[in-house]
Short mmCIF file of C-alpha atoms and ligand atoms in Angstrom, two decimals:
data_model
loop_
_atom_site.label_atom_id
_atom_site.label_comp_id
_atom_site.label_asym_id
_atom_site.label_seq_id
_atom_site.Cartn_x
_atom_site.Cartn_y
_atom_site.Cartn_z
CA MET H 1452 20.15 -6.21 -34.15
CA ASN H 1453 18.54 -7.90 -31.17
CA VAL H 1454 15.15 -8.70 -32.63
CA PHE H 1455 13.46 -11.97 -31.70
CA ASP H 1456 10.49 -11.94 -34.05
CA ARG H 1457 11.72 -9.85 -36.96
CA ARG H 1458 8.73 -10.62 -39.17
CA TYR H 1459 6.19 -9.19 -36.73
CA GLU H 1460 8.23 -6.70 -34.73
CA MET H 1461 9.46 -4.96 -37.88
CA MET H 1462 6.47 -5.57 -40.09
CA PRO H 1463 5.83 -2.69 -42.49
CA ARG H 1464 2.99 -0.50 -41.28
CA ALA H 1465 0.51 -1.31 -44.07
CA GLU H 1466 1.01 -5.03 -43.69
CA LEU H 1467 0.72 -4.74 -39.90
CA GLU H 1468 -2.56 -2.87 -40.19
CA GLN H 1469 -3.98 -5.46 -42.57
CA LEU H 1470 -3.00 -8.16 -40.06
CA GLN H 1471 -4.62 -6.19 -37.24
CA LEU H 1472 -7.83 -5.79 -39.21
CA GLU H 1473 -8.06 -9.49 -39.95
CA ARG H 1474 -7.34 -10.39 -36.34
CA LEU H 1475 -9.85 -7.83 -35.11
CA GLN H 1476 -12.57 -9.28 -37.35
CA ALA H 1477 -11.78 -12.75 -36.10
CA LEU H 1478 -11.84 -11.47 -32.53
CA LEU H 1479 -15.33 -10.01 -33.02
CA VAL H 1480 -16.57 -13.33 -34.33
CA ARG H 1481 -15.14 -15.13 -31.28
CA LEU H 1482 -16.55 -12.56 -28.87
CA LYS H 1483 -20.02 -12.62 -30.41
CA ARG H 1484 -20.09 -16.38 -30.45
CA ASN H 1485 -18.73 -17.04 -26.97
CA VAL H 1486 -19.21 -14.07 -24.64
CA ARG H 1487 -22.78 -13.03 -23.97
CA ARG H 1488 -21.90 -9.59 -22.60
CA ALA H 1489 -19.82 -8.80 -25.65
CA ARG H 1490 -22.51 -10.07 -28.04
CA GLU H 1491 -25.08 -7.74 -26.51
CA LYS H 1492 -22.77 -4.76 -26.67
CA ILE H 1493 -21.34 -5.31 -30.14
CA GLY H 1494 -24.68 -6.02 -31.79
CA ASP H 1495 -24.55 -5.76 -35.55
CA THR H 1496 -21.57 -3.42 -35.73
CA ARG H 1497 -19.44 -4.44 -38.70
CA VAL H 1498 -15.77 -3.65 -39.06
CA GLU H 1499 -14.53 -3.05 -42.60
CA SER H 1500 -11.44 -1.07 -41.70
CA LEU H 1501 -9.41 -0.21 -38.60
CA ALA H 1502 -11.18 3.16 -38.55
CA ASP H 1503 -14.38 1.29 -37.65
CA LEU H 1504 -12.77 0.41 -34.33
CA ALA H 1505 -14.12 3.70 -33.01
CA ARG H 1506 -17.67 2.32 -33.38
CA LEU H 1507 -17.01 -0.67 -31.13
CA PRO H 1508 -17.91 -0.61 -27.43
CA PHE H 1509 -15.35 -0.22 -24.69
CA THR H 1510 -14.63 -2.72 -21.96
CA THR H 1511 -13.91 -1.22 -18.55
CA PRO H 1512 -12.20 -2.52 -15.43
CA GLU H 1513 -15.62 -2.28 -13.78
CA ASP H 1514 -17.02 -4.67 -16.41
CA MET H 1515 -14.35 -7.12 -15.39
CA VAL H 1516 -15.21 -6.74 -11.72
CA ASP H 1517 -18.90 -7.28 -12.53
CA SER H 1518 -18.15 -10.46 -14.42
CA PHE H 1519 -15.74 -11.82 -11.79
CA PRO H 1520 -14.47 -14.44 -11.90
CA TYR H 1521 -15.16 -16.10 -15.24
CA GLY H 1522 -17.97 -14.09 -16.84
CA MET H 1523 -15.86 -12.77 -19.68
CA PHE H 1524 -14.00 -15.93 -20.51
CA ALA H 1525 -14.50 -16.92 -24.14
CA LEU H 1526 -13.77 -20.60 -23.65
CA PRO H 1527 -14.95 -23.31 -21.28
CA MET H 1528 -12.73 -24.06 -18.29
CA ARG H 1529 -11.67 -27.29 -19.96
CA GLU H 1530 -9.59 -25.16 -22.36
CA ILE H 1531 -8.18 -22.89 -19.65
CA ILE H 1532 -4.97 -24.17 -18.18
CA ARG H 1533 -3.87 -21.24 -16.05
CA LEU H 1534 -5.58 -18.65 -13.89
CA HIS H 1535 -3.53 -15.62 -12.97
CA THR H 1536 -4.87 -12.96 -10.68
CA THR H 1537 -4.42 -9.25 -10.81
CA VAL H 1538 -5.82 -6.19 -9.09
CA GLY H 1539 -8.82 -4.26 -10.38
CA PRO H 1540 -10.59 -1.10 -9.29
CA GLN H 1541 -10.54 -0.46 -5.54
CA GLY H 1542 -8.23 -3.40 -5.09
CA LYS H 1543 -10.83 -5.93 -6.18
CA PRO H 1544 -9.40 -9.15 -7.54
CA LEU H 1545 -9.56 -10.03 -11.23
CA VAL H 1546 -8.88 -13.38 -12.81
CA ILE H 1547 -7.02 -13.68 -16.09
CA GLY H 1548 -7.37 -17.07 -17.77
CA HIS H 1549 -4.94 -18.51 -20.27
CA THR H 1550 -5.18 -21.39 -22.70
CA ARG H 1551 -2.18 -23.44 -23.70
CA ASN H 1552 -1.79 -21.20 -26.76
CA ASP H 1553 -2.08 -18.07 -24.63
CA LEU H 1554 0.78 -19.21 -22.42
CA ALA H 1555 2.92 -20.14 -25.43
CA GLN H 1556 2.28 -16.72 -26.96
CA TRP H 1557 3.04 -15.05 -23.66
CA GLY H 1558 6.45 -16.65 -23.62
CA ARG H 1559 7.16 -15.55 -27.19
CA LEU H 1560 6.10 -11.96 -26.45
CA VAL H 1561 8.32 -11.73 -23.40
CA ALA H 1562 11.14 -13.32 -25.38
CA ARG H 1563 10.99 -10.26 -27.63
CA GLN H 1564 11.88 -8.08 -24.65
CA LEU H 1565 14.60 -10.39 -23.41
CA VAL H 1566 16.23 -10.64 -26.82
CA ALA H 1567 15.98 -6.86 -27.22
CA ILE H 1568 18.13 -6.40 -24.14
CA GLY H 1569 20.62 -8.97 -25.31
CA VAL H 1570 19.63 -12.07 -23.37
CA THR H 1571 20.67 -15.30 -25.08
CA ALA H 1572 20.76 -19.01 -24.34
CA ASN H 1573 24.17 -18.44 -22.75
CA ASP H 1574 22.79 -16.22 -20.01
CA VAL H 1575 21.97 -17.14 -16.47
CA VAL H 1576 18.87 -15.29 -15.26
CA GLN H 1577 18.00 -14.49 -11.67
CA MET H 1578 14.52 -13.26 -10.84
CA CYS H 1579 13.73 -11.53 -7.57
CA PHE H 1580 10.09 -10.74 -6.99
CA GLY H 1581 10.01 -11.81 -3.39
CA GLY H 1582 6.50 -13.13 -3.74
CA GLY H 1583 6.80 -16.67 -4.95
CA VAL H 1584 6.88 -17.74 -8.55
CA TYR H 1585 3.86 -16.06 -10.08
CA GLY H 1586 5.08 -12.47 -10.22
CA ALA H 1587 7.87 -13.82 -12.35
CA ALA H 1588 5.76 -16.19 -14.46
CA GLY H 1589 5.84 -14.19 -17.70
CA TYR H 1590 9.59 -13.70 -17.47
CA LEU H 1591 10.04 -17.38 -16.82
CA PHE H 1592 8.08 -18.29 -19.98
CA GLY H 1593 10.12 -15.78 -21.98
CA ALA H 1594 13.45 -17.03 -20.69
CA GLN H 1595 12.35 -20.57 -21.41
CA VAL H 1596 11.60 -19.69 -25.05
CA ILE H 1597 15.13 -18.40 -25.62
CA GLU H 1598 16.56 -21.20 -23.48
CA ALA H 1599 18.39 -18.98 -21.03
CA SER H 1600 19.27 -20.66 -17.72
CA VAL H 1601 16.75 -19.56 -15.13
CA ILE H 1602 17.61 -19.91 -11.46
CA ALA H 1603 14.44 -21.42 -10.05
CA GLU H 1604 14.62 -19.61 -6.76
CA ASP H 1605 12.96 -16.44 -5.59
CA SER H 1606 14.39 -15.41 -2.26
CA ALA H 1607 12.47 -12.78 -0.41
CA HIS H 1608 15.47 -11.83 1.69
CA VAL H 1609 18.12 -9.62 0.19
CA ASP H 1610 20.88 -11.64 1.90
CA TYR H 1611 19.94 -14.72 -0.08
CA GLN H 1612 19.60 -12.69 -3.24
CA ILE H 1613 23.17 -11.49 -2.82
CA ALA H 1614 24.37 -15.00 -2.03
CA THR H 1615 22.66 -16.23 -5.20
CA LEU H 1616 24.25 -13.45 -7.23
CA GLN H 1617 27.63 -14.48 -5.91
CA ASN H 1618 27.20 -18.24 -6.18
CA PHE H 1619 25.32 -18.64 -9.45
CA GLN H 1620 26.88 -15.63 -11.16
CA PRO H 1621 23.80 -14.65 -13.14
CA THR H 1622 24.31 -12.25 -16.02
CA VAL H 1623 20.72 -11.00 -16.08
CA LEU H 1624 18.70 -9.83 -13.10
CA ILE H 1625 14.95 -9.34 -13.40
CA THR H 1626 13.35 -7.64 -10.44
CA THR H 1627 11.19 -4.82 -9.12
CA PRO H 1628 12.63 -1.32 -8.80
CA GLY H 1629 12.10 -1.45 -5.04
CA ASN H 1630 14.02 -4.66 -4.71
CA ALA H 1631 16.78 -3.44 -7.02
CA LEU H 1632 17.21 -0.36 -4.84
CA ASP H 1633 17.34 -2.49 -1.69
CA LEU H 1634 19.93 -4.72 -3.25
CA MET H 1635 22.03 -1.75 -4.28
CA GLN H 1636 21.84 -0.16 -0.85
CA VAL H 1637 22.77 -3.33 0.99
CA MET H 1638 25.70 -3.87 -1.35
CA GLU H 1639 26.87 -0.32 -0.73
CA GLN H 1640 26.57 -0.75 3.04
CA ARG H 1641 28.60 -3.92 2.92
CA ARG H 1642 31.09 -2.44 0.49
CA LEU H 1643 30.43 -5.20 -1.99
CA ASP H 1644 31.90 -4.28 -5.35
CA PRO H 1645 29.17 -4.63 -8.00
CA GLN H 1646 31.90 -5.33 -10.53
CA SER H 1647 32.71 -8.52 -8.66
CA LEU H 1648 29.28 -9.76 -9.74
CA HIS H 1649 28.51 -10.75 -13.28
CA ILE H 1650 25.26 -8.87 -13.90
CA ARG H 1651 25.26 -7.32 -17.33
CA THR H 1652 21.63 -6.29 -17.59
CA VAL H 1653 18.92 -5.50 -15.07
CA LEU H 1654 15.32 -5.63 -16.26
CA LEU H 1655 12.94 -3.76 -13.98
CA SER H 1656 9.30 -4.81 -13.70
CA ARG H 1657 7.99 -1.28 -14.22
CA PRO H 1658 9.27 2.03 -15.57
CA VAL H 1659 11.32 4.26 -13.30
CA ASP H 1660 12.46 7.84 -13.77
CA HIS H 1661 15.73 8.66 -15.42
CA GLU H 1662 17.51 9.42 -12.17
CA THR H 1663 16.59 6.09 -10.55
CA ARG H 1664 17.69 4.26 -13.67
CA GLU H 1665 21.08 6.00 -13.60
CA ARG H 1666 21.52 5.32 -9.90
CA LEU H 1667 20.76 1.64 -10.35
CA ALA H 1668 22.99 1.39 -13.39
CA ALA H 1669 25.89 2.83 -11.38
CA GLY H 1670 25.09 0.93 -8.17
CA LEU H 1671 24.69 -2.46 -9.83
CA PHE H 1672 27.20 -1.80 -12.59
CA ALA H 1673 24.82 -2.98 -15.28
CA ARG H 1674 22.60 -1.72 -18.04
CA VAL H 1675 19.09 -1.03 -16.71
CA GLN H 1676 15.98 -1.61 -18.83
CA CYS H 1677 12.33 -1.37 -17.89
CA ASN H 1678 9.19 -3.32 -18.58
CA PHE H 1679 5.77 -1.81 -18.90
CA GLY H 1680 2.75 -4.05 -18.60
CA LEU H 1681 -0.79 -4.26 -17.32
CA GLY H 1682 -2.08 -7.19 -15.34
CA GLU H 1683 -5.40 -7.31 -17.19
CA ILE H 1684 -3.74 -7.32 -20.62
CA LEU H 1685 -0.34 -8.88 -20.13
CA ASN H 1686 2.50 -8.10 -17.77
CA PRO H 1687 5.20 -8.55 -18.95
CA GLY H 1688 4.70 -9.08 -22.66
CA LEU H 1689 2.66 -6.04 -23.66
CA CYS H 1690 5.50 -4.13 -25.20
CA VAL H 1691 9.25 -4.09 -25.64
CA GLU H 1692 11.66 -1.42 -24.50
CA CYS H 1693 14.12 -1.02 -27.37
CA SER H 1694 17.73 0.11 -27.30
CA ALA H 1695 16.58 3.66 -28.07
CA GLY H 1696 14.62 3.55 -24.79
CA HIS H 1697 11.12 3.48 -26.32
CA PHE H 1698 8.27 1.16 -25.43
CA HIS H 1699 6.90 -0.45 -28.60
CA VAL H 1700 3.52 -2.11 -28.17
CA HIS H 1701 3.37 -5.57 -29.70
CA GLU H 1702 0.83 -4.33 -32.19
CA ASP H 1703 0.41 -7.64 -33.91
CA HIS H 1704 -1.15 -8.81 -30.61
CA PHE H 1705 -2.50 -5.63 -29.08
CA LEU H 1706 -4.35 -2.86 -30.82
CA ALA H 1707 -3.44 0.36 -29.06
CA GLU H 1708 -5.43 3.60 -29.03
CA VAL H 1709 -5.45 6.63 -26.80
CA GLN H 1710 -8.89 7.97 -25.86
CA ASP H 1711 -9.09 11.18 -23.83
CA GLY H 1712 -5.49 10.64 -22.82
CA GLU H 1713 -6.18 7.08 -21.64
CA LEU H 1714 -4.49 4.02 -23.08
CA VAL H 1715 -7.07 1.68 -24.62
CA LEU H 1716 -6.01 -1.81 -25.66
CA THR H 1717 -7.61 -4.64 -27.57
CA THR H 1718 -6.19 -8.13 -27.27
CA LEU H 1719 -6.18 -9.45 -30.83
CA CYS H 1720 -5.05 -13.01 -30.21
CA ARG H 1721 -5.86 -13.99 -26.64
CA GLU H 1722 -8.13 -17.01 -26.58
CA ALA H 1723 -9.24 -17.38 -22.97
CA LEU H 1724 -10.04 -13.80 -22.07
CA PRO H 1725 -10.19 -11.52 -25.11
CA LEU H 1726 -10.71 -7.87 -24.23
CA LEU H 1727 -12.19 -5.38 -26.67
CA ARG H 1728 -11.13 -1.74 -26.33
CA TYR H 1729 -10.15 -2.16 -22.70
CA ARG H 1730 -9.81 1.12 -20.85
CA THR H 1731 -6.58 0.67 -18.95
CA ARG H 1732 -6.98 3.69 -16.64
CA VAL H 1733 -3.42 4.69 -17.47
CA ARG H 1734 -2.59 8.04 -19.00
CA CYS H 1735 -0.57 7.57 -22.13
CA GLU H 1736 1.01 9.25 -25.10
CA LEU H 1737 1.18 7.28 -28.32
CA THR H 1738 3.06 7.87 -31.54
CA ARG H 1739 3.66 5.79 -34.64
CA GLU H 1740 6.76 7.68 -35.68
CA LYS H 1741 9.61 5.59 -37.00
CA CYS H 1742 12.16 4.46 -34.43
CA SER H 1743 15.89 3.99 -34.95
CA CYS H 1744 15.55 0.42 -33.70
CA GLY H 1745 13.49 -0.49 -36.76
CA ARG H 1746 10.45 -1.81 -34.87
CA SER H 1747 7.13 -0.74 -36.33
CA GLY H 1748 4.96 -1.17 -33.20
CA ALA H 1749 3.44 2.01 -31.81
CA ARG H 1750 5.60 3.83 -29.27
CA ILE H 1751 3.94 4.64 -25.96
CA VAL H 1752 4.92 6.77 -23.01
CA PRO H 1753 2.82 5.53 -20.10
CA GLY H 1754 1.94 8.12 -17.47
CA GLU H 1755 0.06 8.31 -14.20
CA ARG H 1756 -2.91 6.19 -13.15
CA LEU H 1757 -6.26 7.79 -13.85
CA ASP H 1758 -8.19 5.84 -11.22
CA GLY H 1759 -6.36 6.92 -8.10
CA ARG H 1760 -4.37 3.72 -7.85
CA LEU H 1761 -1.34 4.26 -5.66
CA ARG H 1762 1.64 2.04 -5.19
CA VAL H 1763 3.16 1.10 -1.88
CA ASN H 1764 6.16 -1.16 -1.90
CA GLU H 1765 5.21 -2.49 -5.37
CA THR H 1766 1.68 -3.28 -4.21
CA PRO H 1767 -1.29 -1.43 -5.74
CA LEU H 1768 -3.41 0.47 -3.27
CA TYR H 1769 -6.63 2.47 -3.48
CA GLU H 1770 -7.76 4.93 -0.84
CA GLY H 1771 -10.98 2.97 -0.33
CA GLN H 1772 -8.93 -0.02 0.76
CA ILE H 1773 -7.50 1.98 3.66
CA ALA H 1774 -11.02 2.74 4.89
CA GLY H 1775 -11.79 -0.94 4.36
CA VAL H 1776 -8.99 -2.02 6.68
CA LEU H 1777 -9.98 0.50 9.33
CA ALA H 1778 -13.57 -0.71 9.08
CA ARG H 1779 -12.47 -4.05 10.47
CA THR H 1780 -10.98 -2.46 13.56
CA LYS H 1781 -12.23 -0.41 16.48
CA ALA H 1782 -11.29 2.67 14.50
CA ALA H 1783 -14.07 1.91 11.98
CA GLY H 1784 -15.56 4.99 10.43
CA GLN H 1785 -13.07 7.43 11.90
CA PRO H 1786 -11.89 10.19 9.58
CA PHE H 1787 -8.31 9.67 8.43
CA THR H 1788 -5.64 11.15 6.26
CA PHE H 1789 -2.69 9.33 4.77
CA THR H 1790 0.56 9.83 2.96
CA VAL H 1791 2.26 7.29 0.75
CA SER H 1792 5.95 6.70 0.40
CA GLU H 1793 7.59 4.07 -1.79
CA ARG H 1794 7.76 1.58 1.04
CA ARG H 1795 4.93 2.29 3.44
CA ILE H 1796 1.93 4.39 4.20
CA VAL H 1797 1.41 6.67 7.14
CA VAL H 1798 -2.21 6.73 8.23
CA SER H 1799 -3.36 9.40 10.68
CA VAL H 1800 -6.64 8.40 12.26
CA GLU H 1801 -8.70 10.83 14.24
CA ILE H 1802 -9.30 9.71 17.79
CA SER H 1803 -12.85 9.89 19.09
CA ASP H 1804 -14.26 10.19 22.59
CA ASP H 1805 -15.51 6.61 22.38
CA LEU H 1806 -12.21 5.20 21.22
CA PHE H 1807 -10.35 7.12 23.87
CA ALA H 1808 -12.80 6.15 26.58
CA ASP H 1809 -12.45 2.55 25.56
CA ALA H 1810 -8.74 2.48 25.23
CA VAL H 1811 -6.87 4.91 27.42
CA GLY H 1812 -3.48 3.28 27.71
CA LEU H 1813 -4.44 0.72 25.07
CA ILE H 1814 -4.19 3.09 22.15
CA GLU H 1815 -0.70 1.82 21.53
CA GLU H 1816 -2.10 -1.68 21.35
CA LEU H 1817 -4.87 -0.61 18.99
CA THR H 1818 -2.28 1.07 16.79
CA ARG H 1819 -0.30 -2.17 16.49
CA GLU H 1820 -3.49 -4.07 15.83
CA ILE H 1821 -4.43 -1.81 12.93
CA GLU H 1822 -0.91 -1.97 11.54
CA SER H 1823 -0.92 -5.74 11.50
CA GLU H 1824 -4.33 -5.62 9.84
CA PHE H 1825 -2.82 -3.54 7.02
CA LEU H 1826 -0.06 -6.07 6.58
CA ALA H 1827 -2.39 -9.03 6.68
CA ARG H 1828 -5.12 -7.66 4.40
CA LEU H 1829 -3.21 -5.49 1.96
CA GLY H 1830 0.34 -6.75 2.33
CA ILE H 1831 1.71 -3.33 3.04
CA GLU H 1832 3.54 -1.80 5.96
CA ALA H 1833 1.64 0.99 7.62
CA ASP H 1834 2.51 3.48 10.32
CA VAL H 1835 -0.72 4.19 12.09
CA ARG H 1836 -0.99 7.13 14.41
CA PHE H 1837 -3.90 8.68 16.19
CA ILE H 1838 -4.39 12.39 16.05
CA SER H 1839 -6.64 14.87 17.78
CA PRO H 1840 -9.62 15.97 15.72
CA ARG H 1841 -8.35 19.52 16.18
CA SER H 1842 -5.12 18.51 14.49
CA ARG H 1843 -6.88 17.60 11.27
CA ALA H 1844 -8.92 20.76 11.44
CA GLY H 1845 -5.58 22.53 11.20
CA VAL H 1846 -5.95 24.49 14.40
CA ASP H 1847 -3.11 22.86 16.23
CA THR H 1848 -0.30 25.10 15.11
CA GLU H 1849 -0.87 27.77 17.68
CA LEU H 1850 -3.31 27.87 20.51
CA ASP H 1851 -4.91 31.18 20.10
CA ALA H 1852 -7.33 32.40 22.77
CA ASP H 1853 -9.51 33.85 20.03
CA SER H 1854 -9.72 30.78 17.82
CA LYS H 1855 -12.31 28.66 19.52
CA THR H 1856 -13.47 25.54 17.77
CA GLU H 1857 -16.96 24.37 18.51
CA ASP H 1858 -17.66 20.66 18.57
CA MET B 582 -18.18 7.43 47.88
CA ASN B 583 -16.38 10.27 46.30
CA ASP B 584 -13.45 8.87 44.43
CA VAL B 585 -10.95 11.11 42.83
CA LYS B 586 -11.30 11.64 39.09
CA LEU B 587 -8.35 12.21 36.84
CA VAL B 588 -8.74 14.04 33.58
CA ALA B 589 -7.10 12.03 30.81
CA ALA B 590 -6.46 13.81 27.53
CA PHE B 591 -5.19 12.45 24.26
CA ALA B 592 -2.10 14.33 23.16
CA GLU B 593 0.00 14.14 20.06
CA ASN B 594 3.65 13.99 20.76
CA LYS B 595 4.79 17.35 19.54
CA PRO B 596 6.26 20.43 21.12
CA GLY B 597 3.95 22.68 23.06
CA GLN B 598 1.23 20.13 23.84
CA VAL B 599 1.57 20.38 27.60
CA ALA B 600 1.59 24.14 27.33
CA HIS B 601 -1.65 23.98 25.32
CA PHE B 602 -3.37 22.04 28.05
CA THR B 603 -2.13 24.10 30.95
CA LYS B 604 -3.04 27.29 29.18
CA ILE B 605 -6.59 26.12 28.54
CA LEU B 606 -7.00 25.00 32.16
CA ALA B 607 -5.51 28.19 33.50
CA SER B 608 -7.90 30.34 31.50
CA ALA B 609 -10.79 28.21 32.83
CA ASN B 610 -9.54 28.97 36.33
CA ILE B 611 -8.72 25.37 37.12
CA ASN B 612 -5.87 24.44 39.44
CA ILE B 613 -3.62 21.61 38.41
CA ARG B 614 -2.40 19.65 41.40
CA TRP B 615 -0.52 17.04 39.55
CA LEU B 616 0.03 15.89 35.99
CA ALA B 617 1.55 12.86 34.38
CA VAL B 618 2.48 12.22 30.75
CA ALA B 619 2.52 8.71 29.41
CA SER B 620 4.09 8.84 25.98
CA THR B 621 4.39 5.99 23.53
CA GLY B 622 6.06 7.46 20.50
CA PRO B 623 3.75 9.47 18.27
CA PHE B 624 1.16 10.20 20.93
CA GLY B 625 0.68 10.31 24.64
CA VAL B 626 -1.96 10.34 27.28
CA MET B 627 -1.79 13.21 29.69
CA LYS B 628 -3.43 12.87 33.06
CA PHE B 629 -4.29 15.72 35.36
CA LEU B 630 -5.44 15.89 38.93
CA VAL B 631 -7.34 19.14 39.07
CA SER B 632 -9.64 21.12 41.33
CA ASP B 633 -12.66 20.56 39.09
CA PRO B 634 -12.35 17.56 36.78
CA GLU B 635 -15.73 17.95 35.04
CA MET B 636 -15.05 21.51 34.18
CA ALA B 637 -11.51 20.71 33.04
CA CYS B 638 -12.89 18.06 30.69
CA GLN B 639 -15.40 20.50 29.25
CA ALA B 640 -12.77 23.18 28.79
CA LEU B 641 -10.45 20.81 26.93
CA LYS B 642 -13.25 19.35 24.82
CA HIS B 643 -14.29 22.82 23.89
CA GLU B 644 -10.84 23.31 22.36
CA GLY B 645 -11.20 20.13 20.36
CA PHE B 646 -9.24 17.76 22.55
CA VAL B 647 -10.40 14.24 23.24
CA THR B 648 -10.69 13.63 26.96
CA LYS B 649 -12.16 11.32 29.50
CA LEU B 650 -12.50 11.03 33.25
CA VAL B 651 -10.60 8.23 34.90
CA ASP B 652 -11.28 6.87 38.39
CA ALA B 653 -8.33 7.02 40.71
CA LEU B 654 -7.49 6.79 44.36
CA ALA B 655 -5.61 9.49 46.19
CA ILE B 656 -3.99 8.20 49.36
CA GLU B 657 -2.21 10.26 51.89
CA VAL B 658 0.85 8.43 53.10
CA PRO B 659 3.24 9.36 55.87
CA ASP B 660 6.11 11.35 54.42
CA LYS B 661 8.74 8.96 55.75
CA PRO B 662 10.75 5.99 54.51
CA GLY B 663 8.56 3.00 53.66
CA GLY B 664 5.41 5.07 53.37
CA LEU B 665 4.79 4.27 49.72
CA HIS B 666 5.90 0.71 50.12
CA ALA B 667 3.23 0.04 52.73
CA VAL B 668 0.48 1.00 50.27
CA ALA B 669 1.91 -1.08 47.45
CA ASP B 670 2.38 -4.00 49.78
CA CYS B 671 -1.19 -3.82 51.01
CA LEU B 672 -2.58 -3.89 47.48
CA ALA B 673 -0.26 -6.69 46.42
CA SER B 674 -1.31 -8.84 49.33
CA HIS B 675 -4.93 -8.46 48.15
CA ASN B 676 -4.02 -9.28 44.60
CA ILE B 677 -4.88 -5.84 43.26
CA ASN B 678 -2.91 -4.75 40.22
CA LEU B 679 -1.74 -1.22 39.83
CA ASP B 680 -2.45 0.17 36.37
CA ASN B 681 -0.57 3.29 37.23
CA ALA B 682 0.92 4.84 40.30
CA SER B 683 2.75 7.99 41.10
CA GLY B 684 2.86 10.52 43.84
CA PHE B 685 3.45 14.09 44.74
CA ILE B 686 4.22 16.08 47.81
CA THR B 687 2.44 19.26 48.67
CA ASN B 688 2.46 21.28 51.90
CA ASN B 689 4.49 18.53 53.57
CA ARG B 690 1.82 15.97 52.70
CA ALA B 691 2.70 13.02 50.50
CA ILE B 692 -0.14 12.02 48.18
CA MET B 693 -0.13 8.86 46.16
CA VAL B 694 -2.27 8.67 43.04
CA LEU B 695 -3.27 5.15 42.04
CA GLU B 696 -5.18 3.77 39.11
CA VAL B 697 -6.55 0.33 39.77
CA PRO B 698 -9.06 -1.81 37.86
CA ASP B 699 -11.61 -1.73 40.69
CA ALA B 700 -11.28 1.50 42.63
CA ALA B 701 -14.09 0.74 45.08
CA ARG B 702 -12.57 -2.53 46.20
CA ALA B 703 -9.09 -1.05 46.49
CA ARG B 704 -10.49 1.77 48.56
CA ASP B 705 -12.12 -0.69 50.95
CA VAL B 706 -8.98 -2.72 51.32
CA LEU B 707 -6.82 0.31 51.96
CA GLN B 708 -9.23 1.89 54.40
CA LYS B 709 -9.45 -1.35 56.37
CA GLN B 710 -5.70 -1.27 56.68
CA GLY B 711 -5.94 2.23 58.09
CA PHE B 712 -4.78 4.21 55.09
CA ARG B 713 -6.31 7.60 54.49
CA VAL B 714 -8.06 7.62 51.13
CA LEU B 715 -8.90 11.15 50.13
CA THR B 716 -12.04 12.38 48.43
CA GLN B 717 -12.02 15.01 45.76
CA MET B 718 -12.87 17.59 48.40
CA GLU B 719 -10.09 16.51 50.72
CA LEU B 720 -7.36 17.03 48.17
CA PRO B 721 -4.93 19.74 49.16
CA VAL B 722 -5.58 22.99 47.35
ZN1 ZN J 469 12.62 1.50 -30.91
#
C-alpha cells in the first residue's frame, strides 16, 4: 500500500471526526482572536459538535477580494514567510500567506499524493509548468519531503523539456494537461518512441476526462494521475487521487461540505490564512463511502465552475476580463462575442462607424494591438477579429430584400 | 474643389460579401464605376467609386454595414505606355506618398484612382504639371 501518512489518511471515521471537531474549535478561537472580520461574523456561536458547523458563517471569494491583500491574515507579517498569489473572482488577484509550519504541512500533504502514485526517494522528478518555479512550488515541497530527486529546471519550450527527459531520464513527470498534450504531439511528430524514455508516472495539475487520460497514457507510455486543488485553499495538497481513481480530501486538514451543489472547505490547520466555510465556486459531489484503497477521507468528484471562470491555455479567465482588455484599446465599449478553445480565445468585436472612420486600412494594426494587449495583460493568446454589427445581429446569412435592419 | 469620394465599407471575409454590396447598390440605383477589395485575412475593406457616394453610404448603412467616405483623386491619364508612370513620378518628386493607387479603363479613357494623405496638395501638384484631375461630375458614366 502506497500510503504516506497512514495514521491520518486511514484514520477511522469516528476518530477523524473527533480530530476535526477539536481542530475546528481551535480554529474558531484563532479566528476570533486574530481576524476582526471573522470575529464580527462568528459572534458567540459555539460549536459542540460537527453538526454545529452549519451555524457558522461562510467565507466567500468576494470577502477575500475585499480584504486584499492581507485583511484576512491571522498572523502578523513577521510570522509569514511566503506569499503565493492566485486568481479570484473576475480575475482579481488574491494573496495566500504561509507560515513556516504551513509550508512544512504543505509539503507533507503533497507527499501523500506523490507516495500514492508510487514516487519514492529513488525517483527523478521533472516538473514542467512553463511559468517559473511557483506553479510547481507545492510539488517541489512534496518531492522534497520524500527525498525524490527534483530536476530544478522548468523549461517553457517543449524542445528543452524533451531534451531534459532524454538526458536526465526522469521517472516521474509533473505537468499541466496542456503541456502534456503538447509534449505527446511533438514526440509523435518526431517519431520519438515514448518507451525510450523512462517516465513511469505522469501527474497532471488538474483533472482531465477519461479519454484525454487514456490518450496521454498511451502517448507517453506511462500511468497518468491527476491532481485537484484550489489556489485559495491549497493546490496541490488538497486531496489525493488514490489507485482506485478517487479524490480523497485530506479531511484531517480540510473540512469538506457541499452546499447547494458547491464545494465548501474549511482549513483546519492553516496558520497564516485560515478560511472558515470557504465557498469554492466549484460544483462538487461528495461521498464518505468506503474506498478500496482504505483511505477514510471524503471522496469528491469536482465539477464545473459556478462563477463563470473559463480556462484558456491553463490560465483562468472571466468574461469581464475580456471587456477589461478591450477597454484599454480603441475598441473600448464595443459589443463583442467570444469563443474559448483550450489554447486561445477568439474575440469578435463589432466595428463601429467611429472605429472604421479612424482606422480604414489600420484595422489590421488595431487587431494586432488588441491581441498583444490580451497576451500582455491576461497571458493568453487571442484571435481578434472585427465583424459588422449586422453579423452579430444574425442577419448576415442571406441578404434578403425584405429583411431591412434599421440602425 | 470637388474631389472624388470613395465609399469604403467594412467587409468580413466570407463568401458573398461583394455580392451583398453590389446588390444593395444596384437596388438603390447607384452605378459602380470601380471597386477594389483590400483583404487582410478575416476581414477586408471594400472601396467603391460610384455615381453618388453619399447615397451609396446611406444605402449600405441602412443595411447595417459600417462605411465611410474617403477622399481620393481621379486622374485621367493618356492611355499609352508611361502614362501611369508619369503620375507616380510627379508625386514622388514632390514627396507625396501614395496610400493606395489603382486604375481602370472605360470608354477608351484611362482613369487612375489615388488615395493620398493630403488630397488638396496632390491635386495642386498634379494640375500644375498639366494632369487632368477629374471632379465627381467629370467621371465617366
Ligand atoms: Zn481511494
